[in-house]
Amino acid sequence: MSVIALPSNRPPERFYRGGRRITDFRGDPPAGDHEPEDWVASVTTLAGESSLGLSTLPDGRLLADAIAADPVEWLGDAHLSRWGADPMLLVKLLDAGQRLPVHAHPPRDFAHHHLGRAHGKAEAWYILRGGEVHLGFVRDVGGIELFGLVEQRDADRMLGLLHRVTVAPGDVVYVPPGVLHAIGEGVLLVELQEPEDLSILVEWEGFDLDGAREGHLGLGFPVALQAVERRGRTPEEIARLVRQAGVGESVLPAEADPFFRLERVVVDGDAELERGFAVLVVTDRSLTMETVDGGLPLPRGTTALAPHAAGRLRISGRGELLACRPPRPPVVE
Protein backbone atom coordinates (compact mmCIF):
# COMPACT_ATOMS: atom_id res chain seq x y z
CA MET A 1 0.00 0.00 0.00
CA SER A 2 1.20 3.49 -0.82
CA VAL A 3 0.29 7.11 -0.15
CA ILE A 4 -2.95 8.10 -1.88
CA ALA A 5 -3.71 11.63 -3.08
CA LEU A 6 -7.33 12.48 -2.26
CA PRO A 7 -9.76 14.64 -4.23
CA SER A 8 -11.83 17.33 -2.57
CA ASN A 9 -14.87 16.14 -0.58
CA ARG A 10 -17.06 19.18 0.04
CA PRO A 11 -20.60 18.55 1.32
CA PRO A 12 -22.91 21.04 -0.46
CA GLU A 13 -25.41 23.55 0.90
CA ARG A 14 -24.00 23.96 4.38
CA PHE A 15 -25.59 26.47 6.75
CA TYR A 16 -22.81 29.06 6.46
CA ARG A 17 -20.96 30.68 3.57
CA GLY A 18 -17.49 29.80 2.34
CA GLY A 19 -15.55 27.58 0.00
CA ARG A 20 -13.62 29.78 -2.43
CA ARG A 21 -10.52 29.91 -0.21
CA ILE A 22 -10.48 26.10 -0.12
CA THR A 23 -10.63 25.77 -3.90
CA ASP A 24 -7.99 28.48 -4.33
CA PHE A 25 -5.75 26.67 -1.82
CA ARG A 26 -6.22 23.34 -3.61
CA GLY A 27 -6.07 24.77 -7.13
CA ASP A 28 -9.59 23.50 -7.88
CA PRO A 29 -12.34 25.23 -9.88
CA PRO A 30 -14.36 27.67 -7.75
CA ALA A 31 -16.86 26.15 -5.33
CA GLY A 32 -20.43 27.03 -4.59
CA ASP A 33 -20.76 29.73 -1.96
CA HIS A 34 -22.02 27.28 0.69
CA GLU A 35 -19.29 24.62 0.45
CA PRO A 36 -17.11 25.84 3.34
CA GLU A 37 -15.74 22.45 4.47
CA ASP A 38 -13.64 19.76 2.80
CA TRP A 39 -13.93 16.48 4.77
CA VAL A 40 -10.55 14.82 4.24
CA ALA A 41 -10.11 11.05 4.65
CA SER A 42 -13.52 10.91 6.30
CA VAL A 43 -15.23 7.82 7.69
CA THR A 44 -17.78 10.13 9.35
CA THR A 45 -21.14 11.29 8.01
CA LEU A 46 -22.83 14.60 8.60
CA ALA A 47 -25.37 14.51 11.41
CA GLY A 48 -28.56 12.84 10.23
CA GLU A 49 -27.07 11.67 6.91
CA SER A 50 -26.42 8.10 5.77
CA SER A 51 -23.45 8.72 3.49
CA LEU A 52 -22.84 12.45 2.98
CA GLY A 53 -19.38 13.32 4.29
CA LEU A 54 -17.77 9.93 3.62
CA SER A 55 -14.58 9.98 1.56
CA THR A 56 -14.28 7.96 -1.64
CA LEU A 57 -10.87 6.65 -2.71
CA PRO A 58 -9.66 7.07 -6.32
CA ASP A 59 -10.51 3.39 -7.01
CA GLY A 60 -14.18 4.07 -6.16
CA ARG A 61 -14.29 2.40 -2.74
CA LEU A 62 -15.45 4.24 0.35
CA LEU A 63 -12.51 4.73 2.70
CA ALA A 64 -14.64 3.34 5.53
CA ASP A 65 -15.16 0.09 3.58
CA ALA A 66 -11.49 -0.17 2.64
CA ILE A 67 -10.39 0.17 6.28
CA ALA A 68 -13.00 -2.32 7.48
CA ALA A 69 -11.77 -4.85 4.89
CA ASP A 70 -8.08 -4.57 5.82
CA PRO A 71 -7.67 -2.70 9.13
CA VAL A 72 -4.15 -3.96 9.93
CA GLU A 73 -2.71 -2.65 6.66
CA TRP A 74 -4.41 0.71 7.11
CA LEU A 75 -4.03 1.27 10.85
CA GLY A 76 -1.39 -1.16 12.17
CA ASP A 77 -1.53 -3.83 14.85
CA ALA A 78 -0.97 -1.51 17.82
CA HIS A 79 -3.79 0.85 16.81
CA LEU A 80 -6.09 -2.08 16.07
CA SER A 81 -5.39 -3.69 19.46
CA ARG A 82 -6.30 -0.47 21.30
CA TRP A 83 -9.13 1.04 19.24
CA GLY A 84 -10.21 -1.52 16.67
CA ALA A 85 -10.84 -0.45 13.09
CA ASP A 86 -11.79 3.11 14.15
CA PRO A 87 -9.27 5.62 12.69
CA MET A 88 -10.05 7.95 15.64
CA LEU A 89 -9.67 11.03 13.42
CA LEU A 90 -11.45 13.38 11.04
CA VAL A 91 -9.59 16.14 9.21
CA LYS A 92 -11.24 19.10 7.48
CA LEU A 93 -10.30 22.18 5.54
CA LEU A 94 -12.60 24.98 6.71
CA ASP A 95 -13.21 28.37 5.10
CA ALA A 96 -15.26 30.73 7.25
CA GLY A 97 -16.98 32.89 4.63
CA GLN A 98 -18.88 34.36 7.56
CA ARG A 99 -18.49 34.16 11.32
CA LEU A 100 -19.66 30.79 12.57
CA PRO A 101 -22.30 30.66 15.32
CA VAL A 102 -21.13 30.27 18.91
CA HIS A 103 -21.22 26.58 19.76
CA ALA A 104 -19.57 23.78 21.73
CA HIS A 105 -19.05 20.06 21.29
CA PRO A 106 -19.74 17.47 23.97
CA PRO A 107 -17.01 15.53 25.80
CA ARG A 108 -16.64 11.82 25.14
CA ASP A 109 -18.31 10.66 28.37
CA PHE A 110 -21.34 12.89 27.77
CA ALA A 111 -21.67 11.74 24.15
CA HIS A 112 -21.42 8.11 25.17
CA HIS A 113 -23.92 8.38 28.04
CA HIS A 114 -26.54 10.58 26.37
CA LEU A 115 -26.10 9.77 22.67
CA GLY A 116 -24.54 6.32 22.52
CA ARG A 117 -21.57 7.65 20.55
CA ALA A 118 -18.03 6.34 20.75
CA HIS A 119 -16.57 9.85 20.63
CA GLY A 120 -17.19 13.38 21.75
CA LYS A 121 -15.59 16.15 19.76
CA ALA A 122 -12.32 17.67 20.78
CA GLU A 123 -10.85 19.70 17.92
CA ALA A 124 -7.76 21.67 16.94
CA TRP A 125 -6.99 24.15 14.17
CA TYR A 126 -3.90 24.96 12.15
CA ILE A 127 -4.38 28.47 10.79
CA LEU A 128 -3.73 29.03 7.08
CA ARG A 129 -5.31 32.50 6.82
CA GLY A 130 -5.67 34.58 9.95
CA GLY A 131 -8.40 36.63 11.56
CA GLU A 132 -10.32 36.51 14.83
CA VAL A 133 -11.60 33.56 16.82
CA HIS A 134 -13.67 33.46 20.01
CA LEU A 135 -12.79 30.87 22.64
CA GLY A 136 -13.92 30.20 26.22
CA PHE A 137 -15.77 32.37 28.74
CA VAL A 138 -13.98 35.37 30.22
CA ARG A 139 -15.79 34.77 33.55
CA ASP A 140 -17.85 32.11 35.25
CA VAL A 141 -21.39 31.85 33.89
CA GLY A 142 -24.16 30.18 35.86
CA GLY A 143 -26.46 27.57 34.40
CA ILE A 144 -29.52 29.80 34.60
CA GLU A 145 -27.64 32.69 32.96
CA LEU A 146 -26.43 30.45 30.11
CA PHE A 147 -29.92 29.08 29.48
CA GLY A 148 -31.23 32.66 29.47
CA LEU A 149 -28.63 33.72 26.88
CA VAL A 150 -29.75 30.90 24.61
CA GLU A 151 -33.41 31.84 25.08
CA GLN A 152 -32.70 35.52 24.34
CA ARG A 153 -30.58 34.72 21.25
CA ASP A 154 -28.39 37.74 21.96
CA ALA A 155 -25.33 37.13 19.76
CA ASP A 156 -23.53 40.35 20.73
CA ARG A 157 -23.85 39.60 24.44
CA MET A 158 -22.74 36.00 23.92
CA LEU A 159 -19.67 37.06 21.94
CA GLY A 160 -18.87 39.65 24.59
CA LEU A 161 -18.58 36.88 27.17
CA LEU A 162 -15.92 35.03 25.15
CA HIS A 163 -12.21 35.69 24.75
CA ARG A 164 -11.55 37.36 21.40
CA VAL A 165 -8.20 36.22 19.98
CA THR A 166 -6.36 37.27 16.82
CA VAL A 167 -4.76 34.33 15.01
CA ALA A 168 -2.15 34.37 12.26
CA PRO A 169 -0.95 31.83 9.68
CA GLY A 170 1.11 29.16 11.42
CA ASP A 171 -0.78 29.39 14.72
CA VAL A 172 -2.47 26.38 16.29
CA VAL A 173 -5.63 26.47 18.43
CA TYR A 174 -6.77 23.60 20.64
CA VAL A 175 -10.49 23.59 21.52
CA PRO A 176 -11.23 21.22 24.42
CA PRO A 177 -14.63 19.50 24.46
CA GLY A 178 -17.32 21.65 26.05
CA VAL A 179 -15.58 24.99 25.41
CA LEU A 180 -17.71 27.54 23.56
CA HIS A 181 -16.07 28.94 20.43
CA ALA A 182 -16.65 30.60 17.09
CA ILE A 183 -14.41 31.06 14.04
CA GLY A 184 -14.38 34.58 12.62
CA GLU A 185 -15.08 35.58 9.03
CA GLY A 186 -12.17 35.12 6.64
CA VAL A 187 -10.28 32.47 8.61
CA LEU A 188 -9.02 29.46 6.64
CA LEU A 189 -7.78 26.48 8.62
CA VAL A 190 -6.98 22.78 8.78
CA GLU A 191 -9.05 21.12 11.50
CA LEU A 192 -8.33 17.91 13.37
CA GLN A 193 -11.17 16.47 15.41
CA GLU A 194 -12.68 13.38 16.90
CA PRO A 195 -14.72 11.66 14.17
CA GLU A 196 -18.21 12.86 15.11
CA ASP A 197 -20.55 15.62 13.91
CA LEU A 198 -21.98 16.84 17.23
CA SER A 199 -22.61 20.53 17.97
CA ILE A 200 -24.51 22.38 20.68
CA LEU A 201 -25.58 25.84 19.46
CA VAL A 202 -26.06 28.75 21.80
CA GLU A 203 -26.86 31.32 19.08
CA TRP A 204 -27.93 30.99 15.45
CA GLU A 205 -29.60 34.19 14.25
CA GLY A 206 -28.68 34.97 10.63
CA PHE A 207 -27.78 31.37 9.75
CA ASP A 208 -29.75 28.83 7.73
CA LEU A 209 -30.45 26.86 10.91
CA ASP A 210 -33.39 26.04 13.10
CA GLY A 211 -31.34 26.19 16.27
CA ALA A 212 -34.36 25.74 18.53
CA ARG A 213 -34.91 22.33 16.91
CA GLU A 214 -31.37 21.32 15.81
CA GLY A 215 -29.11 23.02 18.33
CA HIS A 216 -29.38 20.63 21.30
CA LEU A 217 -28.56 17.19 19.79
CA GLY A 218 -32.15 16.08 20.31
CA LEU A 219 -31.71 16.23 24.08
CA GLY A 220 -33.36 19.58 24.84
CA PHE A 221 -31.28 22.54 25.93
CA PRO A 222 -31.54 21.88 29.71
CA VAL A 223 -29.68 18.59 29.16
CA ALA A 224 -27.42 19.60 26.25
CA LEU A 225 -26.10 22.69 28.06
CA GLN A 226 -24.76 20.43 30.81
CA ALA A 227 -22.00 19.55 28.32
CA VAL A 228 -20.94 23.19 27.97
CA GLU A 229 -18.06 24.47 30.10
CA ARG A 230 -19.30 27.42 32.17
CA ARG A 231 -16.17 28.40 34.07
CA GLY A 232 -14.18 31.43 33.03
CA ARG A 233 -10.73 30.83 31.56
CA THR A 234 -7.88 33.22 32.30
CA PRO A 235 -5.88 34.91 29.52
CA GLU A 236 -2.97 32.67 30.50
CA GLU A 237 -5.10 29.56 29.95
CA ILE A 238 -6.20 30.84 26.55
CA ALA A 239 -2.57 31.53 25.63
CA ARG A 240 -1.78 27.87 26.27
CA LEU A 241 -4.54 26.89 23.84
CA VAL A 242 -3.57 29.40 21.13
CA ARG A 243 0.09 29.60 20.11
CA GLN A 244 2.55 29.43 17.25
CA ALA A 245 2.89 25.92 15.95
CA GLY A 246 6.62 25.43 15.75
CA VAL A 247 7.76 22.10 14.25
CA GLY A 248 7.94 18.55 15.51
CA GLU A 249 6.06 15.38 16.26
CA SER A 250 3.13 17.14 17.94
CA VAL A 251 2.75 20.91 17.89
CA LEU A 252 -0.48 20.88 19.93
CA PRO A 253 -0.76 21.17 23.72
CA ALA A 254 -0.25 17.88 25.56
CA GLU A 255 -3.95 18.07 26.52
CA ALA A 256 -4.77 17.10 22.91
CA ASP A 257 -2.66 13.91 22.93
CA PRO A 258 -5.51 11.55 23.94
CA PHE A 259 -7.46 12.68 20.86
CA PHE A 260 -5.03 13.34 17.99
CA ARG A 261 -1.55 14.54 17.06
CA LEU A 262 -0.44 17.21 14.60
CA GLU A 263 3.06 16.94 13.18
CA ARG A 264 4.41 19.93 11.24
CA VAL A 265 7.37 19.31 8.95
CA VAL A 266 9.30 22.06 7.16
CA VAL A 267 11.19 20.44 4.29
CA ASP A 268 14.32 21.93 2.70
CA GLY A 269 15.87 19.06 0.81
CA ASP A 270 14.87 15.69 2.27
CA ALA A 271 12.80 14.57 5.26
CA GLU A 272 11.23 11.42 6.68
CA LEU A 273 7.97 10.83 8.51
CA GLU A 274 7.49 7.94 10.89
CA ARG A 275 5.37 4.98 9.93
CA GLY A 276 1.69 5.15 10.78
CA PHE A 277 -1.76 6.11 9.55
CA ALA A 278 -1.72 9.83 8.71
CA VAL A 279 -3.73 12.43 6.81
CA LEU A 280 -1.30 14.72 4.99
CA VAL A 281 -1.89 18.35 3.99
CA VAL A 282 0.71 20.31 2.00
CA THR A 283 0.40 23.88 3.20
CA ASP A 284 3.25 25.62 1.35
CA ARG A 285 5.10 25.26 -1.94
CA SER A 286 5.62 21.83 -3.52
CA LEU A 287 7.02 18.50 -2.35
CA THR A 288 7.56 15.00 -3.75
CA MET A 289 6.78 11.76 -1.92
CA GLU A 290 8.85 8.67 -2.69
CA THR A 291 6.53 5.70 -3.34
CA VAL A 292 6.83 2.20 -4.76
CA ASP A 293 5.46 3.60 -8.02
CA GLY A 294 7.97 6.46 -8.20
CA GLY A 295 7.66 10.08 -7.12
CA LEU A 296 4.21 11.36 -6.11
CA PRO A 297 3.98 15.16 -6.67
CA LEU A 298 2.50 17.02 -3.69
CA PRO A 299 1.86 20.65 -4.67
CA ARG A 300 0.45 23.15 -2.21
CA GLY A 301 -3.13 22.29 -1.33
CA THR A 302 -2.71 18.54 -1.78
CA THR A 303 -4.46 16.27 0.69
CA ALA A 304 -3.25 12.68 0.89
CA LEU A 305 -3.65 9.58 3.01
CA ALA A 306 -0.79 7.44 4.29
CA PRO A 307 -1.71 3.89 5.37
CA HIS A 308 0.35 2.26 8.10
CA ALA A 309 1.56 -0.29 5.53
CA ALA A 310 3.23 2.46 3.50
CA GLY A 311 6.05 2.44 6.08
CA ARG A 312 8.31 5.42 6.70
CA LEU A 313 7.58 8.26 4.30
CA ARG A 314 10.42 9.94 2.39
CA ILE A 315 9.80 13.46 1.16
CA SER A 316 11.91 15.84 -0.88
CA GLY A 317 11.67 19.44 -2.08
CA ARG A 318 11.01 22.72 -0.35
CA GLY A 319 7.75 23.28 1.44
CA GLU A 320 5.65 22.56 4.49
CA LEU A 321 3.62 19.49 5.35
CA LEU A 322 1.14 18.69 8.11
CA ALA A 323 0.76 15.07 9.19
CA CYS A 324 -2.51 14.68 11.09
CA ARG A 325 -2.48 11.51 13.16
CA PRO A 326 -4.69 9.63 15.62
CA PRO A 327 -3.52 9.35 19.22
CA ARG A 328 -0.40 7.25 19.71
CA PRO A 329 -1.33 3.73 20.81
CA PRO A 330 0.23 2.53 24.05
CA VAL A 331 3.44 0.55 23.83
CA VAL A 332 2.87 -3.13 24.60
CA GLU A 333 5.78 -4.58 26.60
XYZ file of C-alpha atoms in Angstrom:
333
model
C 0.000 0.000 0.000
C 1.196 3.487 -0.825
C 0.289 7.107 -0.145
C -2.952 8.102 -1.880
C -3.711 11.629 -3.080
C -7.326 12.484 -2.262
C -9.757 14.643 -4.227
C -11.830 17.327 -2.569
C -14.871 16.137 -0.578
C -17.063 19.183 0.041
C -20.605 18.548 1.316
C -22.909 21.038 -0.461
C -25.414 23.548 0.896
C -23.996 23.965 4.384
C -25.593 26.474 6.754
C -22.811 29.064 6.459
C -20.956 30.683 3.568
C -17.493 29.803 2.337
C -15.546 27.575 0.003
C -13.623 29.783 -2.428
C -10.525 29.912 -0.210
C -10.484 26.098 -0.120
C -10.626 25.773 -3.901
C -7.992 28.479 -4.328
C -5.751 26.672 -1.818
C -6.215 23.344 -3.606
C -6.067 24.774 -7.129
C -9.586 23.498 -7.881
C -12.341 25.226 -9.879
C -14.362 27.672 -7.748
C -16.862 26.151 -5.326
C -20.431 27.031 -4.588
C -20.762 29.731 -1.957
C -22.023 27.277 0.694
C -19.289 24.616 0.455
C -17.107 25.840 3.337
C -15.743 22.447 4.466
C -13.636 19.764 2.801
C -13.929 16.484 4.766
C -10.552 14.817 4.239
C -10.106 11.045 4.646
C -13.516 10.911 6.298
C -15.231 7.817 7.685
C -17.777 10.135 9.351
C -21.138 11.287 8.011
C -22.829 14.601 8.599
C -25.371 14.507 11.414
C -28.558 12.839 10.225
C -27.072 11.667 6.906
C -26.424 8.104 5.775
C -23.447 8.722 3.486
C -22.845 12.453 2.983
C -19.385 13.317 4.289
C -17.773 9.929 3.623
C -14.578 9.979 1.557
C -14.277 7.959 -1.645
C -10.867 6.647 -2.711
C -9.657 7.065 -6.322
C -10.507 3.394 -7.006
C -14.177 4.072 -6.163
C -14.289 2.403 -2.737
C -15.451 4.240 0.352
C -12.508 4.732 2.697
C -14.643 3.338 5.528
C -15.163 0.095 3.578
C -11.489 -0.172 2.645
C -10.388 0.175 6.283
C -12.996 -2.324 7.476
C -11.767 -4.849 4.894
C -8.076 -4.566 5.821
C -7.667 -2.703 9.126
C -4.150 -3.958 9.930
C -2.710 -2.646 6.659
C -4.411 0.713 7.112
C -4.026 1.265 10.853
C -1.394 -1.161 12.169
C -1.532 -3.830 14.851
C -0.968 -1.506 17.822
C -3.785 0.846 16.809
C -6.094 -2.082 16.075
C -5.394 -3.685 19.462
C -6.301 -0.472 21.302
C -9.130 1.038 19.241
C -10.207 -1.521 16.675
C -10.844 -0.445 13.089
C -11.786 3.106 14.154
C -9.272 5.621 12.687
C -10.051 7.950 15.638
C -9.674 11.031 13.422
C -11.451 13.382 11.045
C -9.590 16.142 9.207
C -11.243 19.102 7.482
C -10.298 22.183 5.538
C -12.604 24.977 6.709
C -13.210 28.375 5.104
C -15.262 30.733 7.246
C -16.977 32.887 4.628
C -18.878 34.360 7.562
C -18.488 34.158 11.318
C -19.663 30.787 12.567
C -22.296 30.659 15.318
C -21.128 30.270 18.914
C -21.219 26.579 19.762
C -19.569 23.783 21.727
C -19.052 20.058 21.295
C -19.739 17.471 23.974
C -17.007 15.535 25.798
C -16.637 11.821 25.135
C -18.313 10.664 28.373
C -21.341 12.892 27.773
C -21.669 11.742 24.148
C -21.416 8.111 25.165
C -23.915 8.377 28.043
C -26.542 10.577 26.368
C -26.102 9.775 22.667
C -24.544 6.322 22.521
C -21.569 7.652 20.548
C -18.027 6.343 20.752
C -16.566 9.850 20.634
C -17.192 13.381 21.752
C -15.591 16.147 19.757
C -12.318 17.672 20.782
C -10.852 19.703 17.916
C -7.759 21.671 16.935
C -6.990 24.146 14.169
C -3.896 24.963 12.152
C -4.383 28.473 10.788
C -3.733 29.034 7.076
C -5.310 32.500 6.823
C -5.670 34.576 9.945
C -8.398 36.628 11.562
C -10.320 36.506 14.827
C -11.605 33.559 16.825
C -13.669 33.459 20.012
C -12.792 30.874 22.643
C -13.924 30.204 26.217
C -15.769 32.373 28.735
C -13.982 35.370 30.216
C -15.791 34.772 33.550
C -17.847 32.113 35.252
C -21.394 31.855 33.888
C -24.159 30.181 35.861
C -26.458 27.570 34.399
C -29.517 29.798 34.603
C -27.640 32.685 32.959
C -26.433 30.448 30.111
C -29.923 29.084 29.483
C -31.230 32.664 29.469
C -28.633 33.717 26.883
C -29.746 30.902 24.609
C -33.406 31.842 25.084
C -32.702 35.518 24.342
C -30.580 34.721 21.248
C -28.391 37.740 21.956
C -25.333 37.128 19.764
C -23.533 40.348 20.732
C -23.851 39.598 24.440
C -22.740 36.004 23.922
C -19.672 37.061 21.936
C -18.871 39.646 24.591
C -18.576 36.884 27.172
C -15.923 35.029 25.147
C -12.212 35.689 24.752
C -11.546 37.360 21.397
C -8.202 36.215 19.977
C -6.357 37.275 16.824
C -4.761 34.328 15.014
C -2.154 34.374 12.256
C -0.949 31.829 9.680
C 1.107 29.162 11.420
C -0.783 29.385 14.717
C -2.473 26.383 16.295
C -5.627 26.475 18.432
C -6.773 23.601 20.638
C -10.487 23.592 21.522
C -11.228 21.216 24.425
C -14.633 19.503 24.455
C -17.317 21.653 26.047
C -15.585 24.992 25.415
C -17.713 27.543 23.557
C -16.066 28.937 20.431
C -16.652 30.599 17.086
C -14.409 31.058 14.040
C -14.380 34.580 12.619
C -15.079 35.585 9.025
C -12.166 35.120 6.641
C -10.283 32.474 8.608
C -9.024 29.458 6.640
C -7.776 26.482 8.622
C -6.983 22.784 8.784
C -9.051 21.125 11.505
C -8.326 17.906 13.374
C -11.168 16.470 15.407
C -12.679 13.379 16.895
C -14.718 11.656 14.165
C -18.207 12.861 15.107
C -20.548 15.625 13.906
C -21.983 16.842 17.233
C -22.607 20.530 17.975
C -24.510 22.383 20.685
C -25.578 25.836 19.463
C -26.057 28.753 21.802
C -26.859 31.322 19.078
C -27.933 30.991 15.449
C -29.601 34.186 14.246
C -28.677 34.966 10.628
C -27.783 31.374 9.752
C -29.746 28.832 7.734
C -30.451 26.861 10.911
C -33.390 26.040 13.097
C -31.342 26.188 16.271
C -34.362 25.740 18.528
C -34.906 22.329 16.906
C -31.375 21.323 15.812
C -29.113 23.015 18.334
C -29.381 20.628 21.299
C -28.560 17.187 19.790
C -32.149 16.079 20.312
C -31.709 16.228 24.085
C -33.362 19.575 24.835
C -31.282 22.544 25.934
C -31.540 21.877 29.709
C -29.681 18.591 29.161
C -27.425 19.604 26.246
C -26.101 22.686 28.057
C -24.760 20.431 30.810
C -22.002 19.546 28.316
C -20.938 23.194 27.972
C -18.057 24.472 30.096
C -19.303 27.424 32.168
C -16.170 28.399 34.066
C -14.184 31.431 33.030
C -10.727 30.834 31.565
C -7.877 33.216 32.305
C -5.884 34.908 29.518
C -2.973 32.673 30.498
C -5.102 29.558 29.945
C -6.200 30.838 26.545
C -2.571 31.531 25.630
C -1.781 27.868 26.266
C -4.544 26.888 23.841
C -3.568 29.399 21.129
C 0.087 29.601 20.110
C 2.548 29.435 17.246
C 2.894 25.916 15.946
C 6.619 25.426 15.747
C 7.756 22.104 14.249
C 7.941 18.547 15.509
C 6.058 15.376 16.264
C 3.134 17.141 17.939
C 2.745 20.914 17.891
C -0.481 20.879 19.926
C -0.757 21.174 23.724
C -0.249 17.875 25.556
C -3.947 18.073 26.522
C -4.766 17.104 22.914
C -2.656 13.913 22.931
C -5.506 11.546 23.944
C -7.464 12.675 20.858
C -5.032 13.343 17.986
C -1.548 14.535 17.063
C -0.438 17.208 14.601
C 3.064 16.938 13.181
C 4.415 19.929 11.236
C 7.371 19.311 8.950
C 9.301 22.062 7.159
C 11.193 20.443 4.294
C 14.316 21.931 2.703
C 15.870 19.058 0.813
C 14.874 15.693 2.271
C 12.802 14.572 5.259
C 11.235 11.424 6.675
C 7.975 10.832 8.508
C 7.491 7.937 10.888
C 5.373 4.980 9.932
C 1.686 5.154 10.782
C -1.765 6.109 9.552
C -1.723 9.834 8.710
C -3.732 12.426 6.811
C -1.304 14.719 4.988
C -1.887 18.348 3.987
C 0.708 20.307 2.004
C 0.404 23.881 3.204
C 3.251 25.624 1.349
C 5.102 25.258 -1.945
C 5.624 21.831 -3.519
C 7.019 18.496 -2.352
C 7.558 15.000 -3.752
C 6.779 11.764 -1.917
C 8.847 8.674 -2.686
C 6.527 5.705 -3.335
C 6.834 2.196 -4.759
C 5.461 3.597 -8.023
C 7.968 6.463 -8.202
C 7.657 10.080 -7.115
C 4.213 11.363 -6.109
C 3.981 15.156 -6.667
C 2.504 17.021 -3.692
C 1.858 20.646 -4.673
C 0.448 23.148 -2.211
C -3.132 22.295 -1.326
C -2.708 18.543 -1.783
C -4.458 16.274 0.692
C -3.252 12.681 0.889
C -3.651 9.585 3.009
C -0.787 7.438 4.293
C -1.711 3.890 5.371
C 0.346 2.261 8.096
C 1.557 -0.291 5.534
C 3.233 2.457 3.497
C 6.052 2.437 6.084
C 8.312 5.421 6.704
C 7.585 8.261 4.297
C 10.420 9.935 2.392
C 9.799 13.462 1.159
C 11.909 15.843 -0.884
C 11.672 19.437 -2.076
C 11.008 22.722 -0.354
C 7.754 23.281 1.438
C 5.646 22.561 4.486
C 3.620 19.492 5.351
C 1.141 18.690 8.107
C 0.765 15.070 9.192
C -2.512 14.684 11.094
C -2.484 11.508 13.157
C -4.693 9.627 15.616
C -3.516 9.350 19.219
C -0.400 7.252 19.710
C -1.329 3.735 20.814
C 0.225 2.531 24.052
C 3.441 0.551 23.833
C 2.873 -3.126 24.598
C 5.779 -4.581 26.597
